[in-house]
Amino acid sequence: MTNETSVPDGGLSTEAQHVLDQIDEQNVDFLRLQFTDILGTVKNVSIPASQAEKAFEEGIYFDGSSIEGFVRIQESDMRLKPDPSTFAVLPWRRTEESAAARLICDVMDTSTGEPFEGDPRGVLKRAVDRAEGMGYDVNFAPEPEFFLFEEDEDGRATTKTNDAGGYFDLAPKDLAQDVRRDIIFGLESMGFEIEASHHEVARGQHEINFTYDDAVSTADNVATFRSVVRAIAAEHELHATFMPKPIAGINGSGMHTHMSLFEDGENAFHDEDDEFNLSGTAKEFLAGVLEHAPAITAVSNPTVNSYKRLVPGYEAPVYVAWSDRNRSALIRKPAARTPAASRIEARFPDPSCNPYLAFAALIHAGLDGIDEGYEAPDPVRENIYDFDEAKREEYGIETLPTTLESAVEQLEADDVVLDALGDHISESFLEAKKAEVTDYHVSVSEWEKERYLETF
């Protein structure tokens, strides 16, 4: 992967020139230059394709003070630096005559000319740099789940599902097969390699899996995935949501995240002689993630609603433990067909997170485990959901934070995860999350009205 867009003599790089050629060949008339704010919301600046060369050579300037968590009004000038490796035509904007395409950008600080410390993509790149400094390449493979809901007569989202299907169901119960097919075609046209798709456990819930890649490319893919799913669902007059728990009483949406480290082209997580085929490096990394999981949760499960998914009884992991078998543990060691596929799966993140920040937090936590030589606890092969409090204490199993407020407190006390985010994003993120908690505390829900309005 490269994001070098210029060469020393001031000309364009080979990669950038290739993008310009693609723009001509595919009749692209507009480019969307994309980046994310600290909350993971995709932002974009649209420019005519005729300005592409200028964008590569000089960048595109924008007002950073208007973006969540970026800069103050007196520091507003920021610059977008397009990454040519991320060029892709948007499938829902393609016609016979013209097309629109996107480029994902790094955000640069105009005052220093350096990468902006508040750019989430830059935060993940710093985590990758730390891993590379230790001799490791980092791979990720997330599984973002989502719901499809019908829209009302005004085109607004409802929580009425368009099917009553369950896990791996077929039509007629799964009425969204055609939607998933169109989403897959759209993703494939943008360079995704799709491994599988299926109906999930809850009615209206779906999953589409794509192949692993390096950490930054995978985070780019998650941001793209969410945009494509929403756009193509809208073409079917459906609303796609990555809200973790949109309906009470049924399973919420997770984003199980598979991770591995490679060293000199070999999987550093694999050990053929180990009972679980996990190397000492893998176990130290795993132990680091478990150690910092309560703080990571504020980043990987960043909304008030996230903690309505993280409750026992709905297949969401809440217990800080690992297993090679059951899915009640926070981290699972999936079966692997080949040594190269040995990995660990963090089951607690959800798809509302900013993938750049969540992946960065997981990487730093795991690398801290390697640096400090953390020892992984024994795996728990029993169903932890069946444990009472006494048995959990006997096994030394802690529980994830039960609210965003408590997760934020854990984050504030964890220097490793704070350092992963950096001072700028840590400060802005904590401020935003505390404001969200306050807003939630002062709101009055329909549940409260139904329960108390006529009772008291």
Tab-separated table of C-alpha atoms in Angstrom:
chain	number	residue	atom	x	y	z
A	1	MET	CA	0.000	0.000	0.000
A	2	THR	CA	1.290	3.464	-0.800
A	3	ASN	CA	0.178	6.999	-0.208
A	4	GLU	CA	3.086	8.711	-1.877
A	5	THR	CA	1.582	11.013	-4.470
A	6	SER	CA	4.565	13.025	-5.646
A	7	VAL	CA	8.193	12.452	-6.644
A	8	PRO	CA	11.205	14.643	-5.823
A	9	ASP	CA	11.210	16.546	-9.128
A	10	GLY	CA	7.651	17.714	-8.508
A	11	GLY	CA	5.995	15.375	-10.980
A	12	LEU	CA	3.364	12.789	-10.246
A	13	SER	CA	4.138	9.349	-8.895
A	14	THR	CA	3.402	6.298	-11.012
A	15	GLU	CA	0.441	5.503	-8.768
A	16	ALA	CA	-1.049	8.975	-9.114
A	17	GLN	CA	-0.577	8.955	-12.893
A	18	HIS	CA	-2.352	5.596	-13.025
A	19	VAL	CA	-5.331	7.180	-11.244
A	20	LEU	CA	-5.433	10.006	-13.783
A	21	ASP	CA	-5.455	7.416	-16.558
A	22	GLN	CA	-8.297	5.558	-14.853
A	23	ILE	CA	-10.266	8.783	-14.540
A	24	ASP	CA	-10.058	9.243	-18.309
A	25	GLU	CA	-10.770	5.611	-19.176
A	26	GLN	CA	-13.830	5.339	-16.921
A	27	ASN	CA	-15.317	8.760	-17.720
A	28	VAL	CA	-15.081	9.954	-14.131
A	29	ASP	CA	-16.325	13.509	-13.885
A	30	PHE	CA	-16.284	14.033	-10.095
A	31	LEU	CA	-14.004	12.862	-7.310
A	32	ARG	CA	-14.964	12.544	-3.662
A	33	LEU	CA	-11.977	13.100	-1.407
A	34	GLN	CA	-12.845	11.223	1.786
A	35	PHE	CA	-11.597	11.145	5.358
A	36	THR	CA	-13.150	10.472	8.760
A	37	ASP	CA	-13.701	12.551	11.866
A	38	ILE	CA	-12.824	11.167	15.305
A	39	LEU	CA	-16.241	9.525	15.625
A	40	GLY	CA	-15.712	7.572	12.404
A	41	THR	CA	-18.163	9.535	10.273
A	42	VAL	CA	-17.009	9.662	6.665
A	43	LYS	CA	-16.598	13.208	5.384
A	44	ASN	CA	-15.868	14.214	1.820
A	45	VAL	CA	-15.004	17.116	-0.425
A	46	SER	CA	-16.216	16.779	-4.013
A	47	ILE	CA	-14.030	18.165	-6.775
A	48	PRO	CA	-14.300	18.051	-10.592
A	49	ALA	CA	-12.113	15.332	-12.050
A	50	SER	CA	-10.219	18.062	-13.901
A	51	GLN	CA	-8.745	19.063	-10.514
A	52	ALA	CA	-7.328	15.594	-9.777
A	53	GLU	CA	-3.769	16.410	-10.826
A	54	LYS	CA	-3.790	19.531	-8.656
A	55	ALA	CA	-5.140	17.480	-5.741
A	56	PHE	CA	-2.226	15.063	-6.043
A	57	GLU	CA	0.394	17.785	-6.432
A	58	GLU	CA	-0.855	20.349	-3.922
A	59	GLY	CA	-3.616	18.723	-1.910
A	60	ILE	CA	-7.038	20.203	-1.230
A	61	TYR	CA	-7.511	22.685	1.604
A	62	PHE	CA	-10.525	22.688	3.910
A	63	ASP	CA	-11.802	24.182	7.162
A	64	GLY	CA	-10.787	21.761	9.905
A	65	SER	CA	-12.636	23.702	12.614
A	66	SER	CA	-15.936	22.448	11.206
A	67	ILE	CA	-14.984	18.766	11.648
A	68	GLU	CA	-15.716	16.897	14.894
A	69	GLY	CA	-12.584	16.792	17.048
A	70	PHE	CA	-10.197	18.402	14.570
A	71	VAL	CA	-9.016	21.936	15.366
A	72	ARG	CA	-10.134	25.246	16.816
A	73	ILE	CA	-11.391	28.121	14.648
A	74	GLN	CA	-8.032	29.915	14.840
A	75	GLU	CA	-6.299	26.779	13.508
A	76	SER	CA	-8.769	25.930	10.805
A	77	ASP	CA	-6.732	25.426	7.609
A	78	MET	CA	-6.111	21.755	6.901
A	79	ARG	CA	-5.010	19.906	3.753
A	80	LEU	CA	-6.227	16.629	2.257
A	81	LYS	CA	-3.555	14.439	0.673
A	82	PRO	CA	-5.197	11.799	-1.569
A	83	ASP	CA	-3.894	8.240	-1.359
A	84	PRO	CA	-3.862	6.955	-4.963
A	85	SER	CA	-4.044	3.307	-3.848
A	86	THR	CA	-7.609	3.951	-2.633
A	87	PHE	CA	-9.080	5.077	-5.974
A	88	ALA	CA	-12.400	3.368	-6.701
A	89	VAL	CA	-15.415	4.172	-8.831
A	90	LEU	CA	-18.648	4.453	-6.827
A	91	PRO	CA	-20.992	1.773	-8.200
A	92	TRP	CA	-24.190	3.677	-7.418
A	93	ARG	CA	-22.946	6.759	-9.309
A	94	ARG	CA	-21.915	5.035	-12.523
A	95	THR	CA	-23.863	5.538	-15.770
A	96	GLU	CA	-22.990	4.853	-19.387
A	97	GLU	CA	-21.915	8.469	-19.832
A	98	SER	CA	-20.157	9.307	-16.557
A	99	ALA	CA	-19.069	8.133	-13.132
A	100	ALA	CA	-17.997	9.421	-9.744
A	101	ALA	CA	-15.042	8.007	-7.829
A	102	ARG	CA	-13.507	8.344	-4.415
A	103	LEU	CA	-10.035	8.724	-2.982
A	104	ILE	CA	-9.345	8.282	0.727
A	105	CYS	CA	-7.108	11.019	2.062
A	106	ASP	CA	-4.609	11.627	4.810
A	107	VAL	CA	-5.098	14.909	6.663
A	108	MET	CA	-2.088	17.208	6.800
A	109	ASP	CA	-1.325	20.096	9.147
A	110	THR	CA	-0.733	23.149	6.961
A	111	SER	CA	1.313	24.930	9.644
A	112	THR	CA	3.919	22.158	9.838
A	113	GLY	CA	3.446	20.232	6.614
A	114	GLU	CA	3.337	17.068	8.715
A	115	PRO	CA	0.482	14.560	9.166
A	116	PHE	CA	-2.219	16.007	11.393
A	117	GLU	CA	-2.120	14.352	14.831
A	118	GLY	CA	-5.917	14.404	14.994
A	119	ASP	CA	-6.400	12.350	11.804
A	120	PRO	CA	-7.721	8.888	12.784
A	121	ARG	CA	-6.057	7.302	9.738
A	122	GLY	CA	-2.764	8.796	10.882
A	123	VAL	CA	-3.295	7.363	14.363
A	124	LEU	CA	-3.593	3.874	12.869
A	125	LYS	CA	-0.528	4.438	10.709
A	126	ARG	CA	1.454	5.287	13.848
A	127	ALA	CA	0.294	2.011	15.434
A	128	VAL	CA	1.396	0.132	12.315
A	129	ASP	CA	4.750	1.929	12.419
A	130	ARG	CA	5.232	0.746	16.010
A	131	ALA	CA	4.501	-2.828	14.974
A	132	GLU	CA	6.862	-2.588	12.003
A	133	GLY	CA	9.548	-1.220	14.319
A	134	MET	CA	9.196	-4.459	16.283
A	135	GLY	CA	9.446	-6.495	13.075
A	136	TYR	CA	5.740	-7.221	12.551
A	137	ASP	CA	3.186	-6.682	9.801
A	138	VAL	CA	-0.371	-6.431	11.134
A	139	ASN	CA	-3.375	-8.015	9.422
A	140	PHE	CA	-7.041	-7.500	10.259
A	141	ALA	CA	-10.271	-9.121	9.081
A	142	PRO	CA	-13.463	-7.657	10.599
A	143	GLU	CA	-17.020	-8.992	10.281
A	144	PRO	CA	-19.349	-5.962	10.456
A	145	GLU	CA	-23.012	-6.860	10.944
A	146	PHE	CA	-25.913	-4.588	10.019
A	147	PHE	CA	-29.703	-4.375	9.982
A	148	LEU	CA	-31.976	-3.583	7.054
A	149	PHE	CA	-35.143	-1.693	7.944
A	150	GLU	CA	-38.054	-0.429	5.913
A	151	GLU	CA	-38.553	3.285	5.389
A	152	ASP	CA	-41.774	5.168	6.136
A	153	GLU	CA	-43.746	7.196	3.600
A	154	ASP	CA	-41.421	10.161	4.181
A	155	GLY	CA	-38.322	8.081	3.498
A	156	ARG	CA	-37.244	8.003	7.135
A	157	ALA	CA	-35.915	4.889	8.848
A	158	THR	CA	-38.213	2.686	10.880
A	159	THR	CA	-37.308	-0.375	12.940
A	160	LYS	CA	-39.594	-2.576	10.871
A	161	THR	CA	-37.524	-5.340	9.290
A	162	ASN	CA	-38.225	-6.450	5.750
A	163	ASP	CA	-37.855	-10.134	6.629
A	164	ALA	CA	-38.361	-12.622	9.453
A	165	GLY	CA	-35.286	-14.699	8.678
A	166	GLY	CA	-32.792	-16.168	11.082
A	167	TYR	CA	-29.237	-17.465	10.970
A	168	PHE	CA	-28.349	-18.791	7.477
A	169	ASP	CA	-32.021	-18.791	6.404
A	170	LEU	CA	-32.993	-18.810	2.739
A	171	ALA	CA	-35.832	-17.163	0.860
A	172	PRO	CA	-38.728	-16.731	1.382
A	173	LYS	CA	-37.773	-15.974	4.995
A	174	ASP	CA	-34.668	-14.066	3.931
A	175	LEU	CA	-36.112	-11.371	1.684
A	176	ALA	CA	-32.854	-9.442	1.515
A	177	GLN	CA	-30.867	-11.871	-0.635
A	178	ASP	CA	-31.164	-9.581	-3.653
A	179	VAL	CA	-30.044	-6.593	-1.588
A	180	ARG	CA	-27.001	-8.458	-0.307
A	181	ARG	CA	-26.232	-9.601	-3.858
A	182	ASP	CA	-26.269	-6.008	-5.144
A	183	ILE	CA	-24.140	-4.883	-2.193
A	184	ILE	CA	-21.628	-7.624	-2.962
A	185	PHE	CA	-21.493	-6.670	-6.655
A	186	GLY	CA	-20.915	-3.070	-5.618
A	187	LEU	CA	-18.153	-3.990	-3.185
A	188	GLU	CA	-16.458	-6.252	-5.708
A	189	SER	CA	-16.481	-3.476	-8.273
A	190	MET	CA	-14.560	-1.386	-5.720
A	191	GLY	CA	-11.896	-4.034	-5.234
A	192	PHE	CA	-13.267	-6.068	-2.318
A	193	GLU	CA	-12.761	-9.825	-2.267
A	194	ILE	CA	-15.925	-11.207	-0.679
A	195	GLU	CA	-15.668	-14.497	1.187
A	196	ALA	CA	-19.289	-15.078	2.242
A	197	SER	CA	-22.614	-13.440	3.048
A	198	HIS	CA	-25.568	-14.639	5.048
A	199	HIS	CA	-28.548	-13.730	7.156
A	200	GLU	CA	-27.587	-13.300	10.791
A	201	VAL	CA	-29.386	-14.519	13.931
A	202	ALA	CA	-31.800	-11.614	14.404
A	203	ARG	CA	-34.577	-10.785	11.958
A	204	GLY	CA	-33.437	-8.131	9.521
A	205	GLN	CA	-29.767	-8.687	10.442
A	206	HIS	CA	-27.034	-9.487	7.913
A	207	GLU	CA	-23.329	-10.096	7.529
A	208	ILE	CA	-20.991	-9.879	4.542
A	209	ASN	CA	-17.406	-11.030	5.066
A	210	PHE	CA	-14.414	-9.786	3.097
A	211	THR	CA	-10.821	-11.005	3.105
A	212	TYR	CA	-8.135	-9.842	5.487
A	213	ASP	CA	-5.647	-7.127	4.601
A	214	ASP	CA	-3.124	-4.898	6.291
A	215	ALA	CA	-4.525	-2.781	9.127
A	216	VAL	CA	-4.837	0.549	7.281
A	217	SER	CA	-6.358	-0.967	4.145
A	218	THR	CA	-8.819	-2.912	6.279
A	219	ALA	CA	-9.904	0.185	8.180
A	220	ASP	CA	-10.376	1.925	4.818
A	221	ASN	CA	-12.475	-1.052	3.750
A	222	VAL	CA	-14.699	-0.839	6.833
A	223	ALA	CA	-15.405	2.836	6.166
A	224	THR	CA	-16.109	2.029	2.516
A	225	PHE	CA	-18.227	-1.001	3.412
A	226	ARG	CA	-20.560	1.061	5.573
A	227	SER	CA	-20.994	3.669	2.840
A	228	VAL	CA	-21.682	1.083	0.137
A	229	VAL	CA	-24.160	-0.875	2.262
A	230	ARG	CA	-26.141	2.268	3.088
A	231	ALA	CA	-26.137	3.592	-0.479
A	232	ILE	CA	-27.245	0.340	-2.130
A	233	ALA	CA	-29.820	-0.394	0.569
A	234	ALA	CA	-31.292	3.039	-0.143
A	235	GLU	CA	-31.663	2.065	-3.815
A	236	HIS	CA	-33.930	-0.743	-2.555
A	237	GLU	CA	-35.862	1.772	-0.402
A	238	LEU	CA	-34.372	0.259	2.750
A	239	HIS	CA	-32.358	1.821	5.527
A	240	ALA	CA	-29.144	0.044	6.538
A	241	THR	CA	-27.897	0.751	10.036
A	242	PHE	CA	-24.764	-0.225	11.926
A	243	MET	CA	-26.334	0.848	15.216
A	244	PRO	CA	-25.288	-1.861	17.700
A	245	LYS	CA	-28.705	-2.522	19.282
A	246	PRO	CA	-31.595	-1.040	17.307
A	247	ILE	CA	-34.253	-3.432	18.668
A	248	ALA	CA	-34.637	-4.529	22.279
A	249	GLY	CA	-34.905	-8.218	23.013
A	250	ILE	CA	-32.941	-9.549	20.021
A	251	ASN	CA	-29.264	-9.821	19.164
A	252	GLY	CA	-27.340	-6.669	18.406
A	253	SER	CA	-24.722	-6.108	15.700
A	254	GLY	CA	-21.084	-6.783	16.395
A	255	MET	CA	-17.896	-6.437	14.406
A	256	HIS	CA	-15.848	-9.490	15.309
A	257	THR	CA	-12.269	-8.565	14.472
A	258	HIS	CA	-9.644	-11.138	13.484
A	259	MET	CA	-6.012	-10.174	14.040
A	260	SER	CA	-2.617	-11.652	13.268
A	261	LEU	CA	1.013	-10.588	13.093
A	262	PHE	CA	3.445	-11.675	10.400
A	263	GLU	CA	7.229	-11.645	10.779
A	264	ASP	CA	9.508	-12.074	7.755
A	265	GLY	CA	6.540	-13.363	5.754
A	266	GLU	CA	5.610	-16.026	8.311
A	267	ASN	CA	2.627	-15.999	10.667
A	268	ALA	CA	4.069	-14.986	14.042
A	269	PHE	CA	0.914	-16.238	15.762
A	270	HIS	CA	1.311	-19.872	14.678
A	271	ASP	CA	3.095	-22.633	16.597
A	272	GLU	CA	2.547	-26.153	15.330
A	273	ASP	CA	3.686	-27.671	18.636
A	274	ASP	CA	1.310	-25.688	20.857
A	275	GLU	CA	-1.969	-27.259	21.990
A	276	PHE	CA	-3.875	-24.352	20.464
A	277	ASN	CA	-1.385	-23.731	17.621
A	278	LEU	CA	-0.702	-20.334	19.160
A	279	SER	CA	2.828	-19.017	19.526
A	280	GLY	CA	4.190	-17.287	22.597
A	281	THR	CA	3.955	-14.029	20.651
A	282	ALA	CA	0.264	-14.643	19.988
A	283	LYS	CA	-0.429	-15.383	23.643
A	284	GLU	CA	1.401	-12.263	24.795
A	285	PHE	CA	-0.507	-10.178	22.248
A	286	LEU	CA	-3.772	-11.801	23.355
A	287	ALA	CA	-2.927	-11.118	27.013
A	288	GLY	CA	-2.277	-7.473	26.190
A	289	VAL	CA	-5.679	-7.095	24.576
A	290	LEU	CA	-7.346	-8.729	27.596
A	291	GLU	CA	-5.420	-6.472	29.974
A	292	HIS	CA	-6.530	-3.301	28.222
A	293	ALA	CA	-9.973	-4.477	27.040
A	294	PRO	CA	-11.999	-2.346	29.497
A	295	ALA	CA	-10.330	0.822	28.153
A	296	ILE	CA	-10.405	-0.348	24.529
A	297	THR	CA	-14.171	-0.773	24.893
A	298	ALA	CA	-14.657	2.996	25.043
A	299	VAL	CA	-13.146	3.137	21.534
A	300	SER	CA	-14.404	-0.126	20.035
A	301	ASN	CA	-17.907	0.246	21.525
A	302	PRO	CA	-18.213	4.019	21.539
A	303	THR	CA	-21.925	4.781	21.955
A	304	VAL	CA	-24.440	4.666	24.770
A	305	ASN	CA	-26.325	2.136	22.672
A	306	SER	CA	-23.243	-0.124	22.411
A	307	TYR	CA	-23.706	-1.240	26.004
A	308	LYS	CA	-27.232	-2.460	25.347
A	309	ARG	CA	-25.629	-5.050	23.079
A	310	LEU	CA	-22.941	-5.987	25.616
A	311	VAL	CA	-25.239	-7.870	27.975
A	312	PRO	CA	-25.382	-11.613	28.714
A	313	GLY	CA	-27.859	-13.698	26.779
A	314	TYR	CA	-27.549	-12.239	23.280
A	315	GLU	CA	-24.291	-13.844	22.088
A	316	ALA	CA	-22.277	-10.689	22.793
A	317	PRO	CA	-19.129	-11.282	24.866
A	318	VAL	CA	-18.903	-9.422	28.171
A	319	TYR	CA	-16.385	-11.528	30.073
A	320	VAL	CA	-12.658	-10.786	29.901
A	321	ALA	CA	-11.401	-14.250	28.986
A	322	TRP	CA	-10.352	-16.249	25.935
A	323	SER	CA	-11.255	-19.617	24.486
A	324	ASP	CA	-10.531	-21.888	21.577
A	325	ARG	CA	-14.107	-23.154	21.573
A	326	ASN	CA	-16.985	-21.132	22.935
A	327	ARG	CA	-18.119	-17.723	21.846
A	328	SER	CA	-18.966	-16.403	25.306
A	329	ALA	CA	-15.346	-15.306	25.783
A	330	LEU	CA	-14.033	-11.909	24.772
A	331	ILE	CA	-11.344	-13.390	22.529
A	332	ARG	CA	-11.580	-16.616	20.577
A	333	LYS	CA	-8.941	-18.622	18.747
A	334	PRO	CA	-10.770	-19.746	15.582
A	335	ALA	CA	-9.926	-22.989	13.850
A	336	ALA	CA	-7.368	-22.446	11.087
A	337	ARG	CA	-7.049	-24.451	7.879
A	338	THR	CA	-3.400	-23.515	7.381
A	339	PRO	CA	-0.598	-22.055	9.545
A	340	ALA	CA	-0.975	-18.744	7.712
A	341	ALA	CA	-4.578	-18.537	8.939
A	342	SER	CA	-3.772	-18.752	12.662
A	343	ARG	CA	-5.254	-15.702	14.313
A	344	ILE	CA	-7.201	-14.424	17.295
A	345	GLU	CA	-10.693	-12.963	17.137
A	346	ALA	CA	-11.747	-10.041	19.333
A	347	ARG	CA	-15.515	-10.446	19.616
A	348	PHE	CA	-16.425	-7.298	21.523
A	349	PRO	CA	-16.067	-4.423	18.988
A	350	ASP	CA	-19.198	-3.203	17.249
A	351	PRO	CA	-19.669	-1.571	13.828
A	352	SER	CA	-20.437	1.901	15.202
A	353	CYS	CA	-16.753	2.366	16.064
A	354	ASN	CA	-14.189	4.404	14.200
A	355	PRO	CA	-12.212	1.490	12.685
A	356	TYR	CA	-8.968	3.450	12.545
A	357	LEU	CA	-9.052	4.215	16.274
A	358	ALA	CA	-10.362	0.792	17.306
A	359	PHE	CA	-7.668	-1.035	15.324
A	360	ALA	CA	-4.982	1.299	16.674
A	361	ALA	CA	-6.092	0.629	20.254
A	362	LEU	CA	-6.083	-3.146	19.684
A	363	ILE	CA	-2.621	-3.049	18.088
A	364	HIS	CA	-1.046	-0.994	20.866
A	365	ALA	CA	-2.667	-3.142	23.545
A	366	GLY	CA	-1.368	-6.321	21.920
A	367	LEU	CA	2.107	-4.909	21.389
A	368	ASP	CA	2.156	-3.813	25.028
A	369	GLY	CA	1.515	-7.439	25.915
A	370	ILE	CA	4.538	-8.455	23.840
A	371	ASP	CA	6.736	-5.666	25.235
A	372	GLU	CA	5.817	-6.496	28.822
A	373	GLY	CA	5.779	-10.266	28.342
A	374	TYR	CA	2.223	-10.659	29.609
A	375	GLU	CA	1.177	-14.225	30.324
A	376	ALA	CA	-2.149	-15.300	28.860
A	377	PRO	CA	-4.551	-16.919	31.329
A	378	ASP	CA	-5.773	-20.433	30.714
A	379	PRO	CA	-8.553	-20.631	28.121
A	380	VAL	CA	-12.090	-21.048	29.405
A	381	ARG	CA	-13.797	-23.832	27.509
A	382	GLU	CA	-17.045	-23.773	29.461
A	383	ASN	CA	-19.959	-21.475	28.705
A	384	ILE	CA	-19.199	-18.435	30.841
A	385	TYR	CA	-22.818	-17.284	30.535
A	386	ASP	CA	-23.666	-20.215	32.826
A	387	PHE	CA	-21.211	-19.135	35.527
A	388	ASP	CA	-22.490	-17.457	38.676
A	389	GLU	CA	-20.500	-14.619	40.242
A	390	ALA	CA	-18.657	-16.962	42.600
A	391	LYS	CA	-17.443	-19.165	39.756
A	392	ARG	CA	-16.347	-16.159	37.708
A	393	GLU	CA	-14.325	-14.985	40.706
A	394	GLU	CA	-12.842	-18.469	41.047
A	395	TYR	CA	-11.678	-18.302	37.428
A	396	GLY	CA	-10.535	-14.691	37.794
A	397	ILE	CA	-12.880	-13.512	35.053
A	398	GLU	CA	-13.704	-9.817	35.030
A	399	THR	CA	-16.557	-8.140	33.174
A	400	LEU	CA	-16.402	-5.398	30.553
A	401	PRO	CA	-17.781	-1.970	31.471
A	402	THR	CA	-21.563	-2.013	31.451
A	403	THR	CA	-22.034	1.609	30.372
A	404	LEU	CA	-20.272	4.117	28.158
A	405	GLU	CA	-19.659	6.225	31.253
A	406	SER	CA	-17.712	3.451	33.002
A	407	ALA	CA	-15.828	2.643	29.785
A	408	VAL	CA	-14.735	6.279	29.506
A	409	GLU	CA	-13.474	6.112	33.097
A	410	GLN	CA	-11.458	3.011	32.193
A	411	LEU	CA	-10.029	4.795	29.155
A	412	GLU	CA	-8.980	7.803	31.226
A	413	ALA	CA	-7.016	5.480	33.533
A	414	ASP	CA	-5.227	3.516	30.787
A	415	ASP	CA	-2.055	5.196	29.541
A	416	VAL	CA	-1.431	2.574	26.841
A	417	VAL	CA	-4.738	3.147	25.058
A	418	LEU	CA	-4.537	6.917	25.578
A	419	ASP	CA	-1.060	6.894	24.039
A	420	ALA	CA	-2.433	4.836	21.145
A	421	LEU	CA	-4.904	7.616	20.372
A	422	GLY	CA	-2.462	10.444	21.011
A	423	ASP	CA	-3.044	13.556	23.078
A	424	HIS	CA	-5.144	15.401	20.510
A	425	ILE	CA	-7.628	12.640	19.791
A	426	SER	CA	-7.732	11.443	23.407
A	427	GLU	CA	-8.775	14.886	24.581
A	428	SER	CA	-11.352	15.391	21.827
A	429	PHE	CA	-12.716	11.855	22.051
A	430	LEU	CA	-13.161	11.956	25.812
A	431	GLU	CA	-14.854	15.342	25.562
A	432	ALA	CA	-17.278	14.049	22.915
A	433	LYS	CA	-18.094	10.861	24.837
A	434	LYS	CA	-18.649	12.691	28.131
A	435	ALA	CA	-21.032	15.044	26.339
A	436	GLU	CA	-22.869	12.020	24.908
A	437	VAL	CA	-23.204	10.499	28.381
A	438	THR	CA	-24.531	13.790	29.756
A	439	ASP	CA	-27.067	14.092	26.948
A	440	TYR	CA	-28.223	10.548	27.647
A	441	HIS	CA	-28.579	11.158	31.374
A	442	VAL	CA	-30.786	14.210	30.895
A	443	SER	CA	-32.975	12.655	28.204
A	444	VAL	CA	-36.344	11.082	28.972
A	445	SER	CA	-37.016	7.831	27.114
A	446	GLU	CA	-40.276	6.310	25.944
A	447	TRP	CA	-39.649	3.477	28.414
A	448	GLU	CA	-39.641	5.948	31.289
A	449	LYS	CA	-42.809	7.626	30.091
A	450	GLU	CA	-44.629	4.318	29.723
A	451	ARG	CA	-43.465	3.124	33.117
A	452	TYR	CA	-43.857	6.235	35.236
A	453	LEU	CA	-46.081	8.846	33.612
A	454	GLU	CA	-49.373	7.459	34.837
A	455	THR	CA	-47.977	5.588	37.850
A	456	PHE	CA	-46.809	8.623	39.808
